Short mmCIF file of C-alpha atoms in Angstrom, two decimals:
data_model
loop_
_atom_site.label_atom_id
_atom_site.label_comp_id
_atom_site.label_asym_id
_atom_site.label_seq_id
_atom_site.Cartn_x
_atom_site.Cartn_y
_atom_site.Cartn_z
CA UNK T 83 0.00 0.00 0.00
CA UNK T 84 1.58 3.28 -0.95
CA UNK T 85 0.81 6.84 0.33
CA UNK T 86 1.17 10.39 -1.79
CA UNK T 87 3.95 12.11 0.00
CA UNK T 88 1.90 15.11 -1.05
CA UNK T 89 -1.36 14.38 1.00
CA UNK T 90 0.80 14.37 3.97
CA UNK T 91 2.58 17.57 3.22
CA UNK T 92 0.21 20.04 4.70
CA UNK T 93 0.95 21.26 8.22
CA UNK T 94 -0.81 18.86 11.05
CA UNK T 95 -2.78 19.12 14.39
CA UNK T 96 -5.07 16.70 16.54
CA UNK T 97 -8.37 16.45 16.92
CA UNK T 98 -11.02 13.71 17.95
CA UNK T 99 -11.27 11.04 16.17
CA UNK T 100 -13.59 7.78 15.63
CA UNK T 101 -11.59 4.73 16.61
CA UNK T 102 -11.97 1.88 14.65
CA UNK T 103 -10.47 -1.38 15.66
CA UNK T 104 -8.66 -3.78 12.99
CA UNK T 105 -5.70 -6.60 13.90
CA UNK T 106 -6.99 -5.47 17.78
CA UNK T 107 -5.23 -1.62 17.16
CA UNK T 108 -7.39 1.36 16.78
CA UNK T 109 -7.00 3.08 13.80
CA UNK T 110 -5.59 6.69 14.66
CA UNK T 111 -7.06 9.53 12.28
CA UNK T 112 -5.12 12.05 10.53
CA UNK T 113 -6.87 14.94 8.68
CA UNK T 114 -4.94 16.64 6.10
CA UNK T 115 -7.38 19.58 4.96
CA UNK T 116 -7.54 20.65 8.69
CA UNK T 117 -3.99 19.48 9.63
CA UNK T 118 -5.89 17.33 12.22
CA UNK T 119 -4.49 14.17 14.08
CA UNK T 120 -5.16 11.76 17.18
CA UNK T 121 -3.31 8.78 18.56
CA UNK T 122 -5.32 6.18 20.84
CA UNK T 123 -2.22 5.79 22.19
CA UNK T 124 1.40 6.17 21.93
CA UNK T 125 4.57 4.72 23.78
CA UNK T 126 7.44 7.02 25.03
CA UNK T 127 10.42 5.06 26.95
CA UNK T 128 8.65 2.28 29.52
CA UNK T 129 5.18 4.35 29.24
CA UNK T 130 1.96 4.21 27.54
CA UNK T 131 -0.30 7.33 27.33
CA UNK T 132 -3.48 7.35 25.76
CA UNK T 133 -6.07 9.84 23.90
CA UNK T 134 -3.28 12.07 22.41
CA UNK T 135 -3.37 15.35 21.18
CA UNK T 136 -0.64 17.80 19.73
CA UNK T 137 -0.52 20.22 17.10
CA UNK T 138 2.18 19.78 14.43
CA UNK T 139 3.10 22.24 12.16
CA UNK T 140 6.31 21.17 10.24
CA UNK T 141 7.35 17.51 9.65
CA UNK T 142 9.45 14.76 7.55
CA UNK T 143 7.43 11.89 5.91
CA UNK T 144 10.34 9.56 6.29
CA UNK T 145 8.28 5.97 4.86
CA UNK T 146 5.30 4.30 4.72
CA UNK T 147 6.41 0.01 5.47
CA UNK T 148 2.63 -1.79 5.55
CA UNK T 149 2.39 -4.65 6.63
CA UNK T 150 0.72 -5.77 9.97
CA UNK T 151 0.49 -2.47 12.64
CA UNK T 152 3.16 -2.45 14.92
CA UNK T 153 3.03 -0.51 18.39
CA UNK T 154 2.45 3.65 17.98
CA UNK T 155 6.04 4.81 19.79
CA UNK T 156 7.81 8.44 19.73
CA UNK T 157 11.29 8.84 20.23
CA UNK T 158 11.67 12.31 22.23
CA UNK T 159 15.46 12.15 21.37
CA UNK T 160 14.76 12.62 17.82
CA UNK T 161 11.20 13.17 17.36
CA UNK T 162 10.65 10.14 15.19
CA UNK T 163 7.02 8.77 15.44
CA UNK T 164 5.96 5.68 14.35
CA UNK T 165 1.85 5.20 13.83
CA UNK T 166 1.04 1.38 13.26
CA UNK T 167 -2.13 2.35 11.69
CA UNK T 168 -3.72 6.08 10.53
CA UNK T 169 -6.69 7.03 8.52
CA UNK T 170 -6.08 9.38 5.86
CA UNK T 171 -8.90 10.86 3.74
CA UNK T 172 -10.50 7.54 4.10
CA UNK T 173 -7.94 5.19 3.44
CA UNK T 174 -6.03 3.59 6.41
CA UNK T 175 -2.25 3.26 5.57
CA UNK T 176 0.26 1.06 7.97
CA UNK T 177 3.18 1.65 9.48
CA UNK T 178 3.83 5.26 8.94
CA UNK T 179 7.04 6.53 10.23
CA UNK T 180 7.80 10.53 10.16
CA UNK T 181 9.79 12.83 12.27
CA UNK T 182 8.12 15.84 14.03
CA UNK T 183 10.11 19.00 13.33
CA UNK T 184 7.78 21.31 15.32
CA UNK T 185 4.79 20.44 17.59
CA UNK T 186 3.06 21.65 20.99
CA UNK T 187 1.44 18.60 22.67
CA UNK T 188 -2.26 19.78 23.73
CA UNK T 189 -3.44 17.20 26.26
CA UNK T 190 -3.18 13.69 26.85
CA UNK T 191 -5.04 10.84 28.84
CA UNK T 192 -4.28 8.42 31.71
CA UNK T 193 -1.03 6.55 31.20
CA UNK T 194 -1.80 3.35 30.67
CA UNK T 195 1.14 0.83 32.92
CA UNK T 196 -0.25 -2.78 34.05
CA UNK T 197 -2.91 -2.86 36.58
CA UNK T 198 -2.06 0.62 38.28
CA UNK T 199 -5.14 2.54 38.69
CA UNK T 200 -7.01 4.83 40.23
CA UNK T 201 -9.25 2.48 41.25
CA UNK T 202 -6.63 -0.56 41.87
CA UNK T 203 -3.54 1.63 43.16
CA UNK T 204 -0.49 -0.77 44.61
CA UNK T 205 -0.21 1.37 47.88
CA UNK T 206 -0.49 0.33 51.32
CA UNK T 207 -0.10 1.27 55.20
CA UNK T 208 1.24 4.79 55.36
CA UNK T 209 0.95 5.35 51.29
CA UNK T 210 -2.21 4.14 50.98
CA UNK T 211 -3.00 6.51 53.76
CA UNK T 212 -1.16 9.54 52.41
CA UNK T 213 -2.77 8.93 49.00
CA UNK T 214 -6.35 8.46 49.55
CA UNK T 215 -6.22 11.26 51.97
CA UNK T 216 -4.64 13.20 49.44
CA UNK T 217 -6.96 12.48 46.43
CA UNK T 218 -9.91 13.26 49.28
CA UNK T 219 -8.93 16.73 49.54
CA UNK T 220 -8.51 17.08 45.80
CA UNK T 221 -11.59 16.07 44.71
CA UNK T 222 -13.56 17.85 47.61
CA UNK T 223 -12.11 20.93 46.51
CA UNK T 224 -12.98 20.39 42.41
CA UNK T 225 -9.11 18.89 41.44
CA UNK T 226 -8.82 15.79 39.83
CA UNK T 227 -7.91 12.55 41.93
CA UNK T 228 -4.38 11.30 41.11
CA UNK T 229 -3.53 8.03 39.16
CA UNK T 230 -0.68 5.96 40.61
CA UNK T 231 2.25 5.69 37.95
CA UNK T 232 4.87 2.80 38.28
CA UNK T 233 7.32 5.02 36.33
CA UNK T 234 7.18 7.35 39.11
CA UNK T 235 6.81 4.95 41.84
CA UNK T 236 10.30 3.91 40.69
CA UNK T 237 11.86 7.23 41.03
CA UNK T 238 10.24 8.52 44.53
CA UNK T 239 12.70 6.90 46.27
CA UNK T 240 15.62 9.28 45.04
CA UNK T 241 13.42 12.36 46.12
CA UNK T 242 15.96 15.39 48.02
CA UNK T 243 18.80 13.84 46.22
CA UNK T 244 20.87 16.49 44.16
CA UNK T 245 19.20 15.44 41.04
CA UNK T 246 15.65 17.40 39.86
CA UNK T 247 12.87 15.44 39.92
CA UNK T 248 12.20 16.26 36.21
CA UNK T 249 15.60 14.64 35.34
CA UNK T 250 14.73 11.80 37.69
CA UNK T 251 11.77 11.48 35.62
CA UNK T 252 12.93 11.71 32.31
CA UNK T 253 15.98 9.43 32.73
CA UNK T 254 13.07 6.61 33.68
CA UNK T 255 11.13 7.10 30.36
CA UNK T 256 8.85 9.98 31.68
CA UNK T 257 7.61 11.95 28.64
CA UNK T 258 10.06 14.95 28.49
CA UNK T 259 6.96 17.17 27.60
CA UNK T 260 5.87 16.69 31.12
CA UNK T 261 6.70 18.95 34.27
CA UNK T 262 7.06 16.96 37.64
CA UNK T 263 7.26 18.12 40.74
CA UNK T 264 8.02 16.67 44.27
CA UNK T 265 7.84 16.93 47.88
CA UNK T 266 9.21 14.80 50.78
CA UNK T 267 7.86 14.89 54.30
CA UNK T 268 8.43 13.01 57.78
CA UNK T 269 6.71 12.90 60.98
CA UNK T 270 7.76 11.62 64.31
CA UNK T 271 5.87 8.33 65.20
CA UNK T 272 5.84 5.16 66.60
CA UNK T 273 2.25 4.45 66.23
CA UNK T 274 1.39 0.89 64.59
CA UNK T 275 -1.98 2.89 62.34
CA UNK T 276 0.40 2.95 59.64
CA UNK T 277 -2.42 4.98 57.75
CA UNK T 278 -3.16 7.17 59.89
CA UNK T 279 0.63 8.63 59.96
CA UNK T 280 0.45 8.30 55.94
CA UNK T 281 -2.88 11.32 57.02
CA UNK T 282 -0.46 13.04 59.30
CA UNK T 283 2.75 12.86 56.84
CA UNK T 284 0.14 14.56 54.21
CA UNK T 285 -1.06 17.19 56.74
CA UNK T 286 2.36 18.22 57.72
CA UNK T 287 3.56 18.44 53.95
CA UNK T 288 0.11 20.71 53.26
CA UNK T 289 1.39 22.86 56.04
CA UNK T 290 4.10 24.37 53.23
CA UNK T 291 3.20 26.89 51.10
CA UNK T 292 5.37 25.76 47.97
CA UNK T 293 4.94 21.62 48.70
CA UNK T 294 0.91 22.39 49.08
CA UNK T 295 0.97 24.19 45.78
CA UNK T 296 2.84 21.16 44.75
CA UNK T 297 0.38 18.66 45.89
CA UNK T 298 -2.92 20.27 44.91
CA UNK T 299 -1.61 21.25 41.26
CA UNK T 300 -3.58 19.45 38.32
CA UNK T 301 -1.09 17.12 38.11
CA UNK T 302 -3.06 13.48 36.95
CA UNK T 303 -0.05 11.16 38.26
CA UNK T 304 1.95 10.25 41.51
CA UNK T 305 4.36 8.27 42.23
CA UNK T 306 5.12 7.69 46.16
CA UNK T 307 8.11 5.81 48.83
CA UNK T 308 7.99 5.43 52.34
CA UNK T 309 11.17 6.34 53.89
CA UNK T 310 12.62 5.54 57.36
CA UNK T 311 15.01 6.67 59.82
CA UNK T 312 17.51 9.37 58.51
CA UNK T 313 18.88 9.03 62.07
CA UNK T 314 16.14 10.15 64.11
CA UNK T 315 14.11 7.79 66.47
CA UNK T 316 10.29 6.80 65.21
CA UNK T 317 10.48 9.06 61.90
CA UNK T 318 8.38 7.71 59.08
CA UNK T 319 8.42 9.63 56.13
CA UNK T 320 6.80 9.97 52.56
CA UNK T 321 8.56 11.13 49.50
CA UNK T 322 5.91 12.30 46.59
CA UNK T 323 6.68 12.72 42.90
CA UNK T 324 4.13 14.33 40.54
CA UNK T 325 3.55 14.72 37.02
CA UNK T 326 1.56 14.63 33.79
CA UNK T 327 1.41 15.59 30.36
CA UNK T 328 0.24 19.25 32.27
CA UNK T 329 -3.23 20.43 30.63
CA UNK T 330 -4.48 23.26 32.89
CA UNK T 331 -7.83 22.94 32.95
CA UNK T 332 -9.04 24.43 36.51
CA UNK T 333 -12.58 25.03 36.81
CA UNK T 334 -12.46 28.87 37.61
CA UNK T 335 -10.44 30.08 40.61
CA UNK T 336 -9.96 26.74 42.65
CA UNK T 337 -8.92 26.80 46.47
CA UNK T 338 -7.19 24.09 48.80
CA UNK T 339 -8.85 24.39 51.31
CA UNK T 340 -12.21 24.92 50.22
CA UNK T 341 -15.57 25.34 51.33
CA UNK T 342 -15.70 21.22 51.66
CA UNK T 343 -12.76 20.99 53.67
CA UNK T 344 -13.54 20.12 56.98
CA UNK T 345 -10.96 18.14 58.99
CA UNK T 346 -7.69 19.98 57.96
CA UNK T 347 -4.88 20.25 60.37
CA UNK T 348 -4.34 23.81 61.82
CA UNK T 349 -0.84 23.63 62.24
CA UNK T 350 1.96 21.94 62.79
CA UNK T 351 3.22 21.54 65.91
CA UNK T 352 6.70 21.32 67.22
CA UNK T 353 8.88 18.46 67.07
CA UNK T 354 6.17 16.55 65.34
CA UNK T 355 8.60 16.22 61.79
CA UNK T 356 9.90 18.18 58.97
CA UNK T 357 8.48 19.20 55.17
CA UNK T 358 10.80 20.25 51.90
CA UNK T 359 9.37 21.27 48.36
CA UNK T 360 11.25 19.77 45.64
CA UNK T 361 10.60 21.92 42.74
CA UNK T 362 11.31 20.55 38.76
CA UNK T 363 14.15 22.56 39.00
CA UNK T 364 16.74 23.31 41.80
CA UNK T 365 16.48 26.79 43.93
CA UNK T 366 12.58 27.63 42.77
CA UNK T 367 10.49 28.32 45.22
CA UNK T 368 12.87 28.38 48.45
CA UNK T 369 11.88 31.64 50.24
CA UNK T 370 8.53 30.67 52.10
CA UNK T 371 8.68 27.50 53.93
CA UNK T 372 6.95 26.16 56.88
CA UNK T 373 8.67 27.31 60.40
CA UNK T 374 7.27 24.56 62.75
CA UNK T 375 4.43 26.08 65.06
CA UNK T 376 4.45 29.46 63.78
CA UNK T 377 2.14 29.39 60.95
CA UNK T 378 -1.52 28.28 60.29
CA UNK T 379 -3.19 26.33 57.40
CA UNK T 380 -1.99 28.01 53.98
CA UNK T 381 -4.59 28.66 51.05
CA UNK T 382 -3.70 27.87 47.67
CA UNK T 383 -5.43 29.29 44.83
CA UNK T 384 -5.29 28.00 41.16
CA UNK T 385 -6.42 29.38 37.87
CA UNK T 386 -6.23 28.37 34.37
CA UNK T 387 -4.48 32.45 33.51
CA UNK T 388 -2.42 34.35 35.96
CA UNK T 389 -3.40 34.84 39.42
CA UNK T 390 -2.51 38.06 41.14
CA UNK T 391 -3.88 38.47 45.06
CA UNK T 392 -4.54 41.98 46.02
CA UNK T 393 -6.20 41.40 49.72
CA UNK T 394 -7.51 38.52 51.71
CA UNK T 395 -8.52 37.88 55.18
CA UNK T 396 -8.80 34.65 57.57
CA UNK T 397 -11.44 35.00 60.20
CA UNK T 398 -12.53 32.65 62.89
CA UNK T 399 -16.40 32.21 62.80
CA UNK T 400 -17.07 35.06 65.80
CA UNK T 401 -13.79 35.73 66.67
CA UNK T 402 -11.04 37.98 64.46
CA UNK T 403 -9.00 38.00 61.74
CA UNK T 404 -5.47 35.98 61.42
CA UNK T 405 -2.87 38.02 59.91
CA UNK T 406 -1.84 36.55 56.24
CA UNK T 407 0.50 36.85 53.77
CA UNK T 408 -0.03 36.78 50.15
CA UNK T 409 1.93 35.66 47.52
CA UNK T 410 0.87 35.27 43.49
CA UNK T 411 2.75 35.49 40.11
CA UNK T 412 6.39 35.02 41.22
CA UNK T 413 6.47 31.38 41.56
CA UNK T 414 6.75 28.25 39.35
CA UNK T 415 3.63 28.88 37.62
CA UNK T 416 2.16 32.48 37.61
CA UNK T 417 -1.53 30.94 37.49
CA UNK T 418 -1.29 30.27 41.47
CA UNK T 419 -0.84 31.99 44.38
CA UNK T 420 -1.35 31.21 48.40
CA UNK T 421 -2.62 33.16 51.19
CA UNK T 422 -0.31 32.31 54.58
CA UNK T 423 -1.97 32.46 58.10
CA UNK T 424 0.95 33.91 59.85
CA UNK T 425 0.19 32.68 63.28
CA UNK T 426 -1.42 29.07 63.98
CA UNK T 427 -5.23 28.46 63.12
CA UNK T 428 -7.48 27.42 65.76
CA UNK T 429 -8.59 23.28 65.90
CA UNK T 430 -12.26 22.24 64.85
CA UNK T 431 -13.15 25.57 63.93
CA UNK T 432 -14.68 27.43 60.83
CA UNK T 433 -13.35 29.81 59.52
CA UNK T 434 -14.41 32.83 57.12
CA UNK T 435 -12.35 33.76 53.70
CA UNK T 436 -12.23 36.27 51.48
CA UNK T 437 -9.86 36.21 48.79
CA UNK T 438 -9.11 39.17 46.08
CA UNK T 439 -7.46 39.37 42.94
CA UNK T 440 -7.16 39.70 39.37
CA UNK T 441 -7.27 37.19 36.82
CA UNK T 442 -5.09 37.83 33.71
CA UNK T 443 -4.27 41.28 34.64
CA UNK T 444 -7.48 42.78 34.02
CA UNK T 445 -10.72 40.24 35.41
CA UNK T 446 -11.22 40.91 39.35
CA UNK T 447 -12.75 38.23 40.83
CA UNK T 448 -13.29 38.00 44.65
CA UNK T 449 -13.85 34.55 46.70
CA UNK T 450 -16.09 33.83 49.59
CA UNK T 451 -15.89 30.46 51.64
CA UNK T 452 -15.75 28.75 54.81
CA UNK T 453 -13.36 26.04 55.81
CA UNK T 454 -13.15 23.73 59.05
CA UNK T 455 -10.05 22.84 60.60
CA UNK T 456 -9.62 19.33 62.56
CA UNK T 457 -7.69 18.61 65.55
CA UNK T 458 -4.00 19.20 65.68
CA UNK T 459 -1.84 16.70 64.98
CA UNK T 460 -0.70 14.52 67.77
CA UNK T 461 3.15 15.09 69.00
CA UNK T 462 4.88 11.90 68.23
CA UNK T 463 3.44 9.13 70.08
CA UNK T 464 0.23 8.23 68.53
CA UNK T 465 -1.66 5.13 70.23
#
């Protein structure tokens, strides 16, 4: 089966498409008069993602082989893609090799590695605690709950070493398109609910500005390690990688915590462990970190432009205001910003927030809600 070089020629970009099934591979559909393209799925490195789509605009036909569809794979080191099977103006051709000379990936699915789901995630004791806490709080607050990914189970481990996280990542076969981030937390314990200190490892790391940022982002993905020891007595720890092929997509201005957050911690207290951001590169992010005891719950707020906070205050429901700083637009990502209790929160009470700001430099948009804070967590010795 041959294909004109010339129906190919015209610049490319995905879009839907109807999947048809033949030798058990969907057919992936490429539309030349729009330049339009989708790939069920594609393999980069050790991982599958699914439901691809990327806009190309300049590209080398390099063959067309036939024969019986091989496995869609892309090569990020030279941008060779290989399609087993596309539709073209009604025709399906097989085996289609060309290299990409310049595309922008727009979103992507789940990744698609064995068994590990959402639903059927390999975690247990304190990271099946940490996650399912975790993907509570995202979801109550309107953020998508996080897949586990094997790829970046396998690097979690090497979290706080003097390597990024994002070259971690791509050194395993994690799609270089991707941005990753980390954070690594421990908590003083000898307490045999191994879940419950997975909870209180989460809590403690959401008591950060930058590593609750981190952990409420739209990330899809995580990849997590227990860690033990370092030297101290009863420390159990967590180290947390995230990362996806990033598509934005917040609904509106999003907050962590939000008005269904009811049980979150209201500080830290002292001598109860320790918190570090890891950010995808080296030295972002490393003015505002937790000081044990001294701080309350921070408030994260996400957009899909750029956030800029003007005011905001932190009441307790009859009682005053908390002071709070605000930060917005210098960080890793100018659509998010934080507003920082600057003096501890009060347990299992409600408070009031108003938020300010500007979205995109020119929308103001204000938010009202209540949260609920828990009790604090326990110092050390849990039963």
């Amino acid at each position: 089966m041959k294909i004109s070089i010339h129906k190919l020629s015209r610049s490319m970009a995905l879009v839907a498409m109807a999947f048809a099934s033949v030798h058990s591979h969907a057919v992936d559909a490429f539309d030349s008069k729009d330049g339009l393209l989708t790939l069920d799925r594609v393999k980069v490195g050790g991982t599958t993602f699914r439901s691809i789509v990327a806009t190309v605009n300049a590209y080398t036909l390099v063959g067309v082989a036939g024969g019986a569809p091989v496995e869609n794979t892309f090569d990020t080191t030279t941008n060779t893609l290989v399609m087993g099977e596309v539709a073209h103006e009604g025709v399906t051709y097989n085996n289609v090799t060309v290299v990409l000379r310049t595309f922008t990936l727009r979103s992507s699915g789940n990744t698609v590695i064995g068994s590990s789901t959402l639903a059927t995630h390999q975690f247990t004791g304190e990271m099946a605690g940490y996650f399912n806490a975790l993907n509570r709080y995202r979801t109550q607050c309107g953020i998508e709950a996080l897949a586990e990914n094997t790829v970046l189970d396998g690097i979690a481990p090497s979290v706080g070493t003097a390597t990024t996280p994002s070259t971690l990542a791509s050194g395993a076969g994690y799609p270089s398109w991707s941005t990753v981030g980390a954070v690594s937390s421990t908590y003083l314990s000898n307490s045999s609910n191994a879940a419950l200190v997975g909870e209180y490892e989460l809590q403690i790391a959401l008591m950060d500005p930058a590593a609750m940022l981190t952990l409420m982002r739209p990330y899809t993905q995580i990849g997590m390690a227990s860690s033990l020891g370092n030297g101290a007595v009863n420390q159990r720890g967590a180290k947390v990688v995230l990362g996806t092929p990033v598509s934005r997509n917040m609904p509106g201005v999003v907050t962590f915590p939000c008005a269904n957050t009811t049980d979150i911690a209201p500080f830290d207290p002292a001598n109860t462990g320790s918190v570090s951001y890891v950010g995808p590169v080296y030295g972002q992010f490393n003015d505002d970190h937790l000081v044990t005891g001294a701080q309350g719950t921070p408030i994260g707020v996400y957009a899909n432009v750029g956030v800029a906070l003007t005011s905001a205050t932190v009441t307790a429901r009859g009682g005053t205001s908390v002071p709070v700083k605000l930060k917005s637009g210098t960080m890793v990502y100018p659509t998010e910003g934080y507003v920082w209790p600057q003096a501890k929160l009060l347990p299992n009470t409600t408070y009031d927030v108003v938020i300010n700001g500007t979205l995109g430099g020119s929308y103001n948009f204000t938010k009202r809600f209540a949260f609920k804070t828990g009790a604090a967590i326990p110092e050390q010795n849990l039963p």
